[in-house]
Structures are given as C-alpha cells and as structure tokens.
Coordinates of C-alpha atoms and ligand atoms in Angstrom, one line a residue:
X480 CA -242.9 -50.7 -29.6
X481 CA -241.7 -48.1 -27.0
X482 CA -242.8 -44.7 -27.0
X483 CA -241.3 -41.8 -25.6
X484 CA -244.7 -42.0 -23.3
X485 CA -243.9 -45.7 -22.1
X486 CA -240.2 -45.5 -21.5
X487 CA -239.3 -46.8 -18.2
X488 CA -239.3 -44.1 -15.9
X489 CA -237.9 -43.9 -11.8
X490 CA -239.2 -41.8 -9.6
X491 CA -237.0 -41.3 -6.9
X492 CA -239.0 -40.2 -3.3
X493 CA -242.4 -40.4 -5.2
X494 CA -243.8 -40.3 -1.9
X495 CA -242.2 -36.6 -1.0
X496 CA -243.4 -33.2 -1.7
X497 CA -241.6 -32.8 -5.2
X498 CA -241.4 -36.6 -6.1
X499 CA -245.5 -37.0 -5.7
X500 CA -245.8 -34.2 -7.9
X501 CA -243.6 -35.2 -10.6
X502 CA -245.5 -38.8 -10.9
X503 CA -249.3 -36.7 -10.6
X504 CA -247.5 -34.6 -13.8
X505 CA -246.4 -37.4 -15.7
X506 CA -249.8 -39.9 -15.0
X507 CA -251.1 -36.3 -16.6
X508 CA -249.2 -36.3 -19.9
X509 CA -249.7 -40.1 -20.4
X510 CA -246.6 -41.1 -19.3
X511 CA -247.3 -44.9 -18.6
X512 CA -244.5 -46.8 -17.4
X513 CA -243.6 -45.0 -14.3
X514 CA -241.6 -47.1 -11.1
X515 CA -241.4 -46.7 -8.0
X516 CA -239.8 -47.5 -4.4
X517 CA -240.8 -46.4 -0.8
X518 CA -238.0 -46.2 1.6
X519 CA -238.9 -49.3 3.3
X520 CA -238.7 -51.1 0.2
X521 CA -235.1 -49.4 -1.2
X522 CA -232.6 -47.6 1.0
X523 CA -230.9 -45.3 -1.6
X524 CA -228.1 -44.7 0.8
X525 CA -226.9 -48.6 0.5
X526 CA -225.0 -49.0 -2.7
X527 CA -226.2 -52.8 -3.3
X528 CA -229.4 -51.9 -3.1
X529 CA -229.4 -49.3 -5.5
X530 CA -226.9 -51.5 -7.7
X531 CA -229.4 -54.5 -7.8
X532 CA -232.4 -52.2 -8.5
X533 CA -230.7 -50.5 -11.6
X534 CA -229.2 -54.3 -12.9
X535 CA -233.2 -55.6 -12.8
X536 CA -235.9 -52.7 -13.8
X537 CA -234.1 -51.6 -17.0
X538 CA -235.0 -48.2 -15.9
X539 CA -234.8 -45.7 -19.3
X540 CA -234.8 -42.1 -17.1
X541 CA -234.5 -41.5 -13.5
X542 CA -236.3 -38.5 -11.8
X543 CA -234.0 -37.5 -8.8
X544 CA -235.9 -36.1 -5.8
X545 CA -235.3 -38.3 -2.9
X546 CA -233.2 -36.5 -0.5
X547 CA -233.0 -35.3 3.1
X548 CA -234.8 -32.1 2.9
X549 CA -235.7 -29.9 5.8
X550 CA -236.1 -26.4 6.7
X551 CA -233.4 -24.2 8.4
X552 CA -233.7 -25.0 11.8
X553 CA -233.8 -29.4 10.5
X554 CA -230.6 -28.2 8.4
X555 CA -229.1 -25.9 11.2
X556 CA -229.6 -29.2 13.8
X557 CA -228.7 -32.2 11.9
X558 CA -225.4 -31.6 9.5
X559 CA -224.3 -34.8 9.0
X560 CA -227.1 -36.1 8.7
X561 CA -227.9 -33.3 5.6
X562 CA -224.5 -34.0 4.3
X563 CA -223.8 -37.6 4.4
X564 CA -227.3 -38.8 3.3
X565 CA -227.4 -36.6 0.4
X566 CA -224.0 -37.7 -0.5
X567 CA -225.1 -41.1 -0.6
X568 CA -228.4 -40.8 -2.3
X569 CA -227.3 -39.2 -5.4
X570 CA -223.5 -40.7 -5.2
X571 CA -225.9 -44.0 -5.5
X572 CA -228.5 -43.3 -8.0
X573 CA -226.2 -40.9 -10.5
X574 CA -223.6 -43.7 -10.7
X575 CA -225.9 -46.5 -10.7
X576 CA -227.9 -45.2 -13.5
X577 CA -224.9 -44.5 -15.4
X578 CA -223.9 -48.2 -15.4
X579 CA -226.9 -49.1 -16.2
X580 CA -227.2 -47.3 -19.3
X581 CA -230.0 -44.8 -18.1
X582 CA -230.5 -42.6 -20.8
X583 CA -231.7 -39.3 -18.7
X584 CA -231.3 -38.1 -15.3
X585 CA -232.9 -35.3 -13.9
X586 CA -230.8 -34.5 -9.9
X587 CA -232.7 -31.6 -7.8
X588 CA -230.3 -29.4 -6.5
X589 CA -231.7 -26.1 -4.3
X590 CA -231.7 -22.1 -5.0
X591 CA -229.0 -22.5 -1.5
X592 CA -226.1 -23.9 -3.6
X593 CA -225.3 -19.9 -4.2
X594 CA -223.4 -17.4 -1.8
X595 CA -225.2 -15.9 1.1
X596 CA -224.4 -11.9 -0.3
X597 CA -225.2 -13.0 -4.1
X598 CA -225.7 -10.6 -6.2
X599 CA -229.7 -11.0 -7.3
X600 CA -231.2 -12.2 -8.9
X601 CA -229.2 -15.2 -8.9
X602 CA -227.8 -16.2 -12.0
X603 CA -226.3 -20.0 -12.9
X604 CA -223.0 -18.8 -13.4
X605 CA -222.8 -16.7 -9.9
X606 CA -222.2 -20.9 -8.6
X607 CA -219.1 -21.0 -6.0
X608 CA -218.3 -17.2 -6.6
X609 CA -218.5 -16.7 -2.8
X610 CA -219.5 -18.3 1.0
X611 CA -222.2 -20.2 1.5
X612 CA -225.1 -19.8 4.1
X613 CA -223.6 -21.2 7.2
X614 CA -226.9 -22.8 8.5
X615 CA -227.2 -24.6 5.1
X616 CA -223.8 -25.3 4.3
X617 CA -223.9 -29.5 4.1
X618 CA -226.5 -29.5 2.4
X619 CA -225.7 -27.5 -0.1
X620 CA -222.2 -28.7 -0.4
X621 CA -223.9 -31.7 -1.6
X622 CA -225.8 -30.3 -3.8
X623 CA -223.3 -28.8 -5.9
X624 CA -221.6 -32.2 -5.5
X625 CA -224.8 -33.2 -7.3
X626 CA -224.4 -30.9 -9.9
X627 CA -220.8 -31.5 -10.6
X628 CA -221.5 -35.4 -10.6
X629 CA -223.8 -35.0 -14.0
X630 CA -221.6 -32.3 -15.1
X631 CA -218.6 -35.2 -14.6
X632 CA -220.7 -38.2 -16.3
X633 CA -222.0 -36.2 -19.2
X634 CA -218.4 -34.8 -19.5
X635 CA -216.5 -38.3 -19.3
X636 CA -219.2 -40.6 -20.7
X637 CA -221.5 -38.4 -22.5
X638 CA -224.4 -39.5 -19.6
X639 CA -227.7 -37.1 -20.4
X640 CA -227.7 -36.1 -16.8
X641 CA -229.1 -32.5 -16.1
X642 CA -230.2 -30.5 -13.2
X643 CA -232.3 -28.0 -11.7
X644 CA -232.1 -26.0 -9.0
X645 CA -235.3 -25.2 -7.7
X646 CA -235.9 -22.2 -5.5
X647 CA -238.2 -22.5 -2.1
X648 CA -240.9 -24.9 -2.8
X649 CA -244.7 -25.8 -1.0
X650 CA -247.8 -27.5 -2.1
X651 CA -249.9 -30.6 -1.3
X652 CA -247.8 -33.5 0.7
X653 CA -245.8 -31.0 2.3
X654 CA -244.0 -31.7 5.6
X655 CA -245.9 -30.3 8.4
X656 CA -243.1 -30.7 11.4
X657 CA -243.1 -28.1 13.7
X658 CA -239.5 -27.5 14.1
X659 CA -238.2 -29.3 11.2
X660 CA -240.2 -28.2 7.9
X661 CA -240.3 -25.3 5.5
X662 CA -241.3 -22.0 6.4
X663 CA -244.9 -21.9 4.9
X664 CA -246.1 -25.2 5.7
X665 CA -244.8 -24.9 9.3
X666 CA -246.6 -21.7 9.5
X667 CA -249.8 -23.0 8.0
X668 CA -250.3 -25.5 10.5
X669 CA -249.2 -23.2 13.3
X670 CA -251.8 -19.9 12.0
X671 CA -254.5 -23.5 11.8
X672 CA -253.5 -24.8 15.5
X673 CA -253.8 -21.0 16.5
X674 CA -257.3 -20.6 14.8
X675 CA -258.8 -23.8 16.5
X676 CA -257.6 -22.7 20.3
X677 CA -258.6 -19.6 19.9
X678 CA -254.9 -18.1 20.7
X679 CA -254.3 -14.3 20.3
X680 CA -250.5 -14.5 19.0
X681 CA -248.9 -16.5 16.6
X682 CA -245.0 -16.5 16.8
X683 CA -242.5 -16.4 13.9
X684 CA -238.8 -16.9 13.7
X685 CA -236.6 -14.4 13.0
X686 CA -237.0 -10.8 12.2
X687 CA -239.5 -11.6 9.4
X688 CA -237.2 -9.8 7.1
X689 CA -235.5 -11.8 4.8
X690 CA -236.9 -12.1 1.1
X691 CA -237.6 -15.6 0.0
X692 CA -239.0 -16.9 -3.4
X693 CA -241.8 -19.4 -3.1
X694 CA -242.8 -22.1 -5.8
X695 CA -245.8 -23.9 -6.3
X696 CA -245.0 -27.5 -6.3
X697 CA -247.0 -28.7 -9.5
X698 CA -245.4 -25.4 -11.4
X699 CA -242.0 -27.2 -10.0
X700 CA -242.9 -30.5 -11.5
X701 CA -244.1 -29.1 -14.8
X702 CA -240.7 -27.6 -14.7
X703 CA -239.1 -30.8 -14.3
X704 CA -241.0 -33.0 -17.1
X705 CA -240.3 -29.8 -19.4
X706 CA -236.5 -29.7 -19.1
X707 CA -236.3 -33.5 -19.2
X708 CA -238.6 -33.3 -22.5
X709 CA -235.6 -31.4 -24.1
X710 CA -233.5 -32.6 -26.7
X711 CA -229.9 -32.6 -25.6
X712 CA -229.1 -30.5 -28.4
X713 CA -231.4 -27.8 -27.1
X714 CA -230.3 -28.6 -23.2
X715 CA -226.6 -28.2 -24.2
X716 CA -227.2 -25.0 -26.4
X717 CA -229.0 -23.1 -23.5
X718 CA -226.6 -24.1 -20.3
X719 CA -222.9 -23.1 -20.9
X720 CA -220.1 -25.7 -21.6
X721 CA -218.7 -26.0 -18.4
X722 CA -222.5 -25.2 -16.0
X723 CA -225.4 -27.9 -17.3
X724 CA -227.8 -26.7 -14.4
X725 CA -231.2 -24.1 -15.0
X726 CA -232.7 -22.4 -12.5
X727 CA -236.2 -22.8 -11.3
X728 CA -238.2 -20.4 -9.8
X729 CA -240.8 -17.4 -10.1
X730 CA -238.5 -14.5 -10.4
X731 CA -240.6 -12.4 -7.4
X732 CA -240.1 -12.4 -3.6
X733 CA -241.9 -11.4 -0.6
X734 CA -240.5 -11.0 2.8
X735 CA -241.0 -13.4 5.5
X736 CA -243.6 -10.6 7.3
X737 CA -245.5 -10.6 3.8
X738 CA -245.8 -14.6 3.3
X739 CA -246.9 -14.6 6.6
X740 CA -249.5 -12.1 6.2
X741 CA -250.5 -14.2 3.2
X742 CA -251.0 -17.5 5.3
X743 CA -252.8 -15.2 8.2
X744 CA -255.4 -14.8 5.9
X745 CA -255.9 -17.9 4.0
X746 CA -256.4 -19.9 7.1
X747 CA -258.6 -17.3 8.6
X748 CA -256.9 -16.5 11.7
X749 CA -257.6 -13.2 13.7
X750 CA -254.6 -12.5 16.2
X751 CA -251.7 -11.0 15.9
X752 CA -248.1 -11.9 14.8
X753 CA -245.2 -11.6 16.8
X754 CA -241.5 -12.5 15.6
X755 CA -238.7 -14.3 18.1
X756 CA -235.8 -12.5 16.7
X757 CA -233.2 -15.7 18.4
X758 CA -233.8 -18.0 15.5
X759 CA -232.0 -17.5 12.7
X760 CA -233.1 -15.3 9.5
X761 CA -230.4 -17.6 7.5
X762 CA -229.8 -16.2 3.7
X763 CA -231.1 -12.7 3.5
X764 CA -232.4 -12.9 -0.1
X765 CA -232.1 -15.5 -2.5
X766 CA -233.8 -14.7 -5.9
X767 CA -233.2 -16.4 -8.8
X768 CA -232.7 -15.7 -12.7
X769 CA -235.3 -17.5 -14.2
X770 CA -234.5 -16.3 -17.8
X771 CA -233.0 -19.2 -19.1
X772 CA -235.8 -21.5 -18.4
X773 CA -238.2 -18.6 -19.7
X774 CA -236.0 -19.0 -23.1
X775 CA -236.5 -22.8 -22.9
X776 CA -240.1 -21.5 -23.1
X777 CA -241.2 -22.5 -19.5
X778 CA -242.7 -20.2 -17.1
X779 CA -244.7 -20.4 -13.7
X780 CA -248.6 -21.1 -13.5
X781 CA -249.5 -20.9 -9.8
X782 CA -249.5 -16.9 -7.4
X783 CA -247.9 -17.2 -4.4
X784 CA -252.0 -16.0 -2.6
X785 CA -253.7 -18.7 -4.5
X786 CA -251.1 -21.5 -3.9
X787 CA -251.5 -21.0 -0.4
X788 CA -255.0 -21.0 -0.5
X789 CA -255.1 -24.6 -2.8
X790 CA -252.3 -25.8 -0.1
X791 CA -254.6 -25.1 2.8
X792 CA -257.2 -26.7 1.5
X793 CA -255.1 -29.7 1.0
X794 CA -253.7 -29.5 4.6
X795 CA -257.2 -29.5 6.4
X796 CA -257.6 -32.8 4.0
X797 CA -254.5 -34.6 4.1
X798 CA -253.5 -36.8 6.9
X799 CA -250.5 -34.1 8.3
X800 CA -247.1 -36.2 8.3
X801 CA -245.5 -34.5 11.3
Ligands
NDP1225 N1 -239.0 -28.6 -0.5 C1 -238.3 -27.6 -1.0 O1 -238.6 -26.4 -0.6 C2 -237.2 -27.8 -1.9 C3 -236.7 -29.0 -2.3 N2 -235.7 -29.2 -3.1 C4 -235.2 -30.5 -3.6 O2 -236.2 -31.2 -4.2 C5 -236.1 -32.6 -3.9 C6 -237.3 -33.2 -3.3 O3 -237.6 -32.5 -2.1 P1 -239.0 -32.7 -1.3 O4 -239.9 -33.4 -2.1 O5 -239.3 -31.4 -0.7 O6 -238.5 -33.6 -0.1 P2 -239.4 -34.6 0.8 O7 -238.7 -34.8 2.1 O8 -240.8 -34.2 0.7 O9 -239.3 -36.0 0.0 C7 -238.1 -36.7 -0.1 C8 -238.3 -38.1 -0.4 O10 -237.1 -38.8 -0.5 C9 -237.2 -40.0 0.2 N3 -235.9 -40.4 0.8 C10 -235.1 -39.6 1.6 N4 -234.0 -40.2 1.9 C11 -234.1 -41.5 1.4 C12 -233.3 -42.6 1.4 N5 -232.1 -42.6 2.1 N6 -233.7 -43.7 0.7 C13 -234.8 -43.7 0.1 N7 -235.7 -42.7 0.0 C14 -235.3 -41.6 0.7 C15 -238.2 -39.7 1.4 O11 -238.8 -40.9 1.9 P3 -239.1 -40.9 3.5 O12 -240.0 -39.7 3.7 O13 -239.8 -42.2 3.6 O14 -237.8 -40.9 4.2 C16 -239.2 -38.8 0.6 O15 -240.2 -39.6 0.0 C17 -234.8 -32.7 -3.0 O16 -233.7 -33.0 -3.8 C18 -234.7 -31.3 -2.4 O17 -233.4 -31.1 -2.0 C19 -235.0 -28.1 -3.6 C20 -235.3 -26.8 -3.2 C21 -236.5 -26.5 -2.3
F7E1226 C1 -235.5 -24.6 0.5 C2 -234.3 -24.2 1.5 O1 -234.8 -24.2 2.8 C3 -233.9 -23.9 3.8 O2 -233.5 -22.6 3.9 P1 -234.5 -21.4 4.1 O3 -234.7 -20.7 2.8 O4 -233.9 -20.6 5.2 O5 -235.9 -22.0 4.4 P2 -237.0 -22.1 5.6 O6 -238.2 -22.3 4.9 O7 -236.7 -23.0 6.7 O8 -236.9 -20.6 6.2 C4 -237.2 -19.4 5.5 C5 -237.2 -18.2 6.4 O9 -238.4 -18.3 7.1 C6 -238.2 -18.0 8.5 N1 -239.2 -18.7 9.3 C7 -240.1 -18.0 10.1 N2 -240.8 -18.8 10.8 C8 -240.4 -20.1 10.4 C9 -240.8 -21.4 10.8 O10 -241.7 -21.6 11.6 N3 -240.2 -22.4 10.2 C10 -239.2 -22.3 9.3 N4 -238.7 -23.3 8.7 N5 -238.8 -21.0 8.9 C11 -239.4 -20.0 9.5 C12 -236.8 -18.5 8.7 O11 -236.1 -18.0 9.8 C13 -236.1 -18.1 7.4 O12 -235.7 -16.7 7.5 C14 -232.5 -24.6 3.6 O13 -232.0 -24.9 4.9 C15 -232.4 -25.5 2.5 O14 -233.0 -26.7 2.9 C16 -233.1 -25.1 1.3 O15 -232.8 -25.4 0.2

C-alpha cells in the first residue's frame, strides 16, 4: 500500500544547489521513492522528452528546481539564454505533470520577480506593482510566468501546483564560477584563492552597498518539503484567491560590505577589500515578508556567520564545479 512517505516523487535538477538539498531533506524524513534525471539523461527544455518521461514513471509530486540560475553578471550577460530556457523548463514540466495526473507541484520562483524600488519588506501581493530590475529582467519574467502557470492549472483544472519564491540562497554544491555565480560563493572562493597566494587585496563588485538577504540552503529545502506537506485546504486558506505563491526567506539583511566581511573571516584571510564600483549593484534591497510562511509555522534554522562557516568547510571538500 502507498504511503504518503513512498509516493513517487521527481526531483527536478537534484544535482543543483537547491535540487540536492531537497532529495538530502526528503532521504531525511523517510521519503523513499524519490526519482531522478541528470541533464544528460533528460533535457527538460525538449517537450518529448519531458512528455515521455511523465507518460512512463507515474510520478505522484514533482519538485521544480531545475533552471538556468546564475548570478547578476551570468543574468546581465546571457538574456536569452535566462529567458528562453526557463520558459521551457517549467512550460515542460508544469504542463507535463498536469497531463499526467501529478498530484503536487512545487515551481521555484526568486525574491527578483518584485519591483526594483519595492517597498520592504516585500510582501506577495507587492507582485507586478512596478519595474523590474533591469539586469534580471528575463529571468524574472519567467518566473512570474511560472507562478502564473500554477496559478492557471490550479485555476482551470484544480492542478495542486504551488510556489515559492525563495530569496538569495548558498550552501553546499554551490556554483563556484568566477564571473557567473552568486555573490557569496563567488566571493568564497575568491577570499580562498587570495588566502593561498598570499595576495594583499581582494576586489568586490559594486559599491558593496546594496542589502541582500541570504538563505541557508537546507533551511530552503526544509521550506520546500514543509509547504508541499500542506493540505490544500491550509495552502489555499493562507495564499489569497487570485496569489498562490509564499515567500521564503529570513526576514534580515546585510549589506554587501557586511557579507563580505563575514566571508573575510570565515576563510581566514588577512588583506584588505577593495570594491570596483563599474559592475553593477543591481536591486538595491530586496527583503522579503516572511510572515506568511512563519503563520504556516515554518521558520529559518541556519545564521547567516555559521552558514558560511559550514559552506566553507564544504568548499575546501567538494570538488569546485567552476
Ligand atoms: N541559487 C539561488 O540563490 C536561488 C535559486 N532560486 C531558484 O531555485 C531553483 C534551483 O536553483 P539552484 O539549485 O541554485 O540552481 P543550480 O544551477 O544549482 O541547479 C539547477 C539544476 O537544474 C539543472 N538544469 C538546468 N537546466 C536544465 C535543463 N534544460 N534540462 C535539465 N536539467 C537542467 C541543472 O543541471 P546542469 O547543471 O547539469 O545543467 C542543475 O542540476 C531555481 O528555480 C532557481 O531559480 C531562487 C532564488 C535564489
Ligand atoms: C538570487 C538572485 O541573484 C541575482 O541577483 P542578485 O541578488 O543581484 O545576486 P548576486 O548574488 O549576483 O549579487 C548580489 C550583490 O553582490 C554584488 N557582488 C559583489 N561581488 C560579487 C561577485 O563577485 N559576484 C556576484 N555575483 N555578485 C557580487 C553584486 O554586485 C550585487 O550587488 C539575480 O540575477 C537572480 O538570479 C536572482 O534571483
């Protein structure tokens, strides 16, 4: 007989940041029917792949969080590619999952979907009340297109497809490019590099002003199995009729200076920090309301200091995917 803990679940880019997380949760709480595909093995931006993958596994709840994901000089330098790929992913897997009969979605939207000047912290509702960041536009515009897909399917066909929009996120399995990741693992691996050749200065883009709110990405995936763990009734009576997603986050922020000051001193370097003021600062602040996922009874486990410290640990082990 099935049991909620041996339901058929897909993880969708188990082998990312967010997507390795979510399977480490759910091998935690039992969960033991849990598939998977690399890239190699299923391209989720080719619909017949996708199609014939749904039509054989019998797949009972999908975990969305294969995307093209990059930080904002990746999302500044490659627009199509952040647009048309993310498009295609969860165009794909939403649809395909709903004619298969998939019983729960989960899509990953981002904390960027919301206007650059937001008002903070960032509440659901503030969704398309203004412009978006122009160096994340694409990306986001397919994100809300995300949202508004399982808003659609749930509206139309009564699909059990919900979202979160996580804020800024880091952790083990990370991406470690240079140029094209995330603020703190591209800085942890450029405070390391510094460390081990002895270099004075460590250079940081922008003016190290803007505010950012950082996740732990376990926290993030405990998020996710908690929402998805939801009756609908619950889901549906804490989201409002016509906005299904819940925001995910801490509800603090630090400057760019400050997280960098953090990273400085959990990798142990000694020089000084300088800041190249012709990259892009990108959203001034983005903070997000996290009360309605506090009401769902959900809250953060991880500090921003010790995070860092458990992801440097992980960095100096982990084979660095750059
Ligand atoms: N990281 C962050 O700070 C944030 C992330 N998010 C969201 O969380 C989700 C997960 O992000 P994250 O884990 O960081 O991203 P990663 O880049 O770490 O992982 C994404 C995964 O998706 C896979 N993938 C990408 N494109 C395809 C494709 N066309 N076909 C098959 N597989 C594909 C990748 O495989 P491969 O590497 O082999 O291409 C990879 O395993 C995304 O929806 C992202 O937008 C939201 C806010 C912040
Ligand atoms: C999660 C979110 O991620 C992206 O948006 P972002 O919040 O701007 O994320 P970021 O981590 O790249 O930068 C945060 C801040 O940090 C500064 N910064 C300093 N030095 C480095 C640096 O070396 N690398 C990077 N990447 N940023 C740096 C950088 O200038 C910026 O002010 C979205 O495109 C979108 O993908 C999205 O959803």
């Amino acid at each position: 007989m099935k049991t909620h803990l041996n339901k058929r679940i897909y993880v969708a880019g188990h082998r990312g940041l967010v997507g390795s997380a979510i399977v480490r949760t759910l091998r935690k709480r039992d969960y033991t029917n849990i598939v998977t595909r690399t890239h190699a093995e299923m391209e989720l931006t080719d619909q017949a792949q996708v199609r014939a993958f749904f039509e054989s596994e019998q797949i009972d709840e999908v975990y969305l969080a294969a995307a093209r994901v990059g930080g904002i000089h990746a999302n500044n330098t490659y627009p199509a590619e952040f647009i048309y790929d993310n498009l295609m992913v969860q165009a794909n897997v939403i649809h395909e999952a709903w004619r298969a009969g998939v019983k729960r979605l989960l899509f990953l939207g981002s904390s960027c979907i919301y206007p650059r000047m937001s008002q903070q912290p960032i509440k659901e509702e503030y969704l398309m009340s203004g412009s978006l960041e122009p160096t994340n536009e694409p990306y986001a515009i397919a994100k809300i297109a995300g949202i508004k897909m399982c808003e659609s399917y749930h509206r139309q066909y009564g699909s059990d497809f919900r979202s979160v929009m996580p804020t800024n996120l880091y952790g083990p399995g990370d991406n470690y490019h240079p140029e094209n990741s995330h603020v703190i693992p591209a800085l942890i691996r450029r405070f390391h590099e510094a460390k081990m050749n002895g270099a004075e200065k460590v250079t940081i883009w922008g003016t190290g002003e803007p505010r950012r709110e950082f996740l732990y990405v376990d926290d993030m995936a405990d998020a996710c199995v908690h929402v998805m763990e939801l009756d609908r009734e619950t889901y549906d009576l804490n989201t409002s009729p016509m906005l299904s997603h819940i925001n995910v986050g801490t509800g603090e922020d630090v400057t760019i200076r400050e997280v960098a000051e953090v990273i400085r001193r959990a990798v142990g370097f000694k020089g000084s920090i300088e800041f190249d003021t012709s990259k892009p600062d990108g959203t001034p602040r983005k903070l997000l309301d996290t009360g309605k996922l506090a009401q769902l009874g959900w809250r953060p486990g991880m500090r921003l200091s010790d995070g860092i410290v458990e992801t440097y640990r992980h960095f100096q082990q982990e084979t660095v995917r750059a």
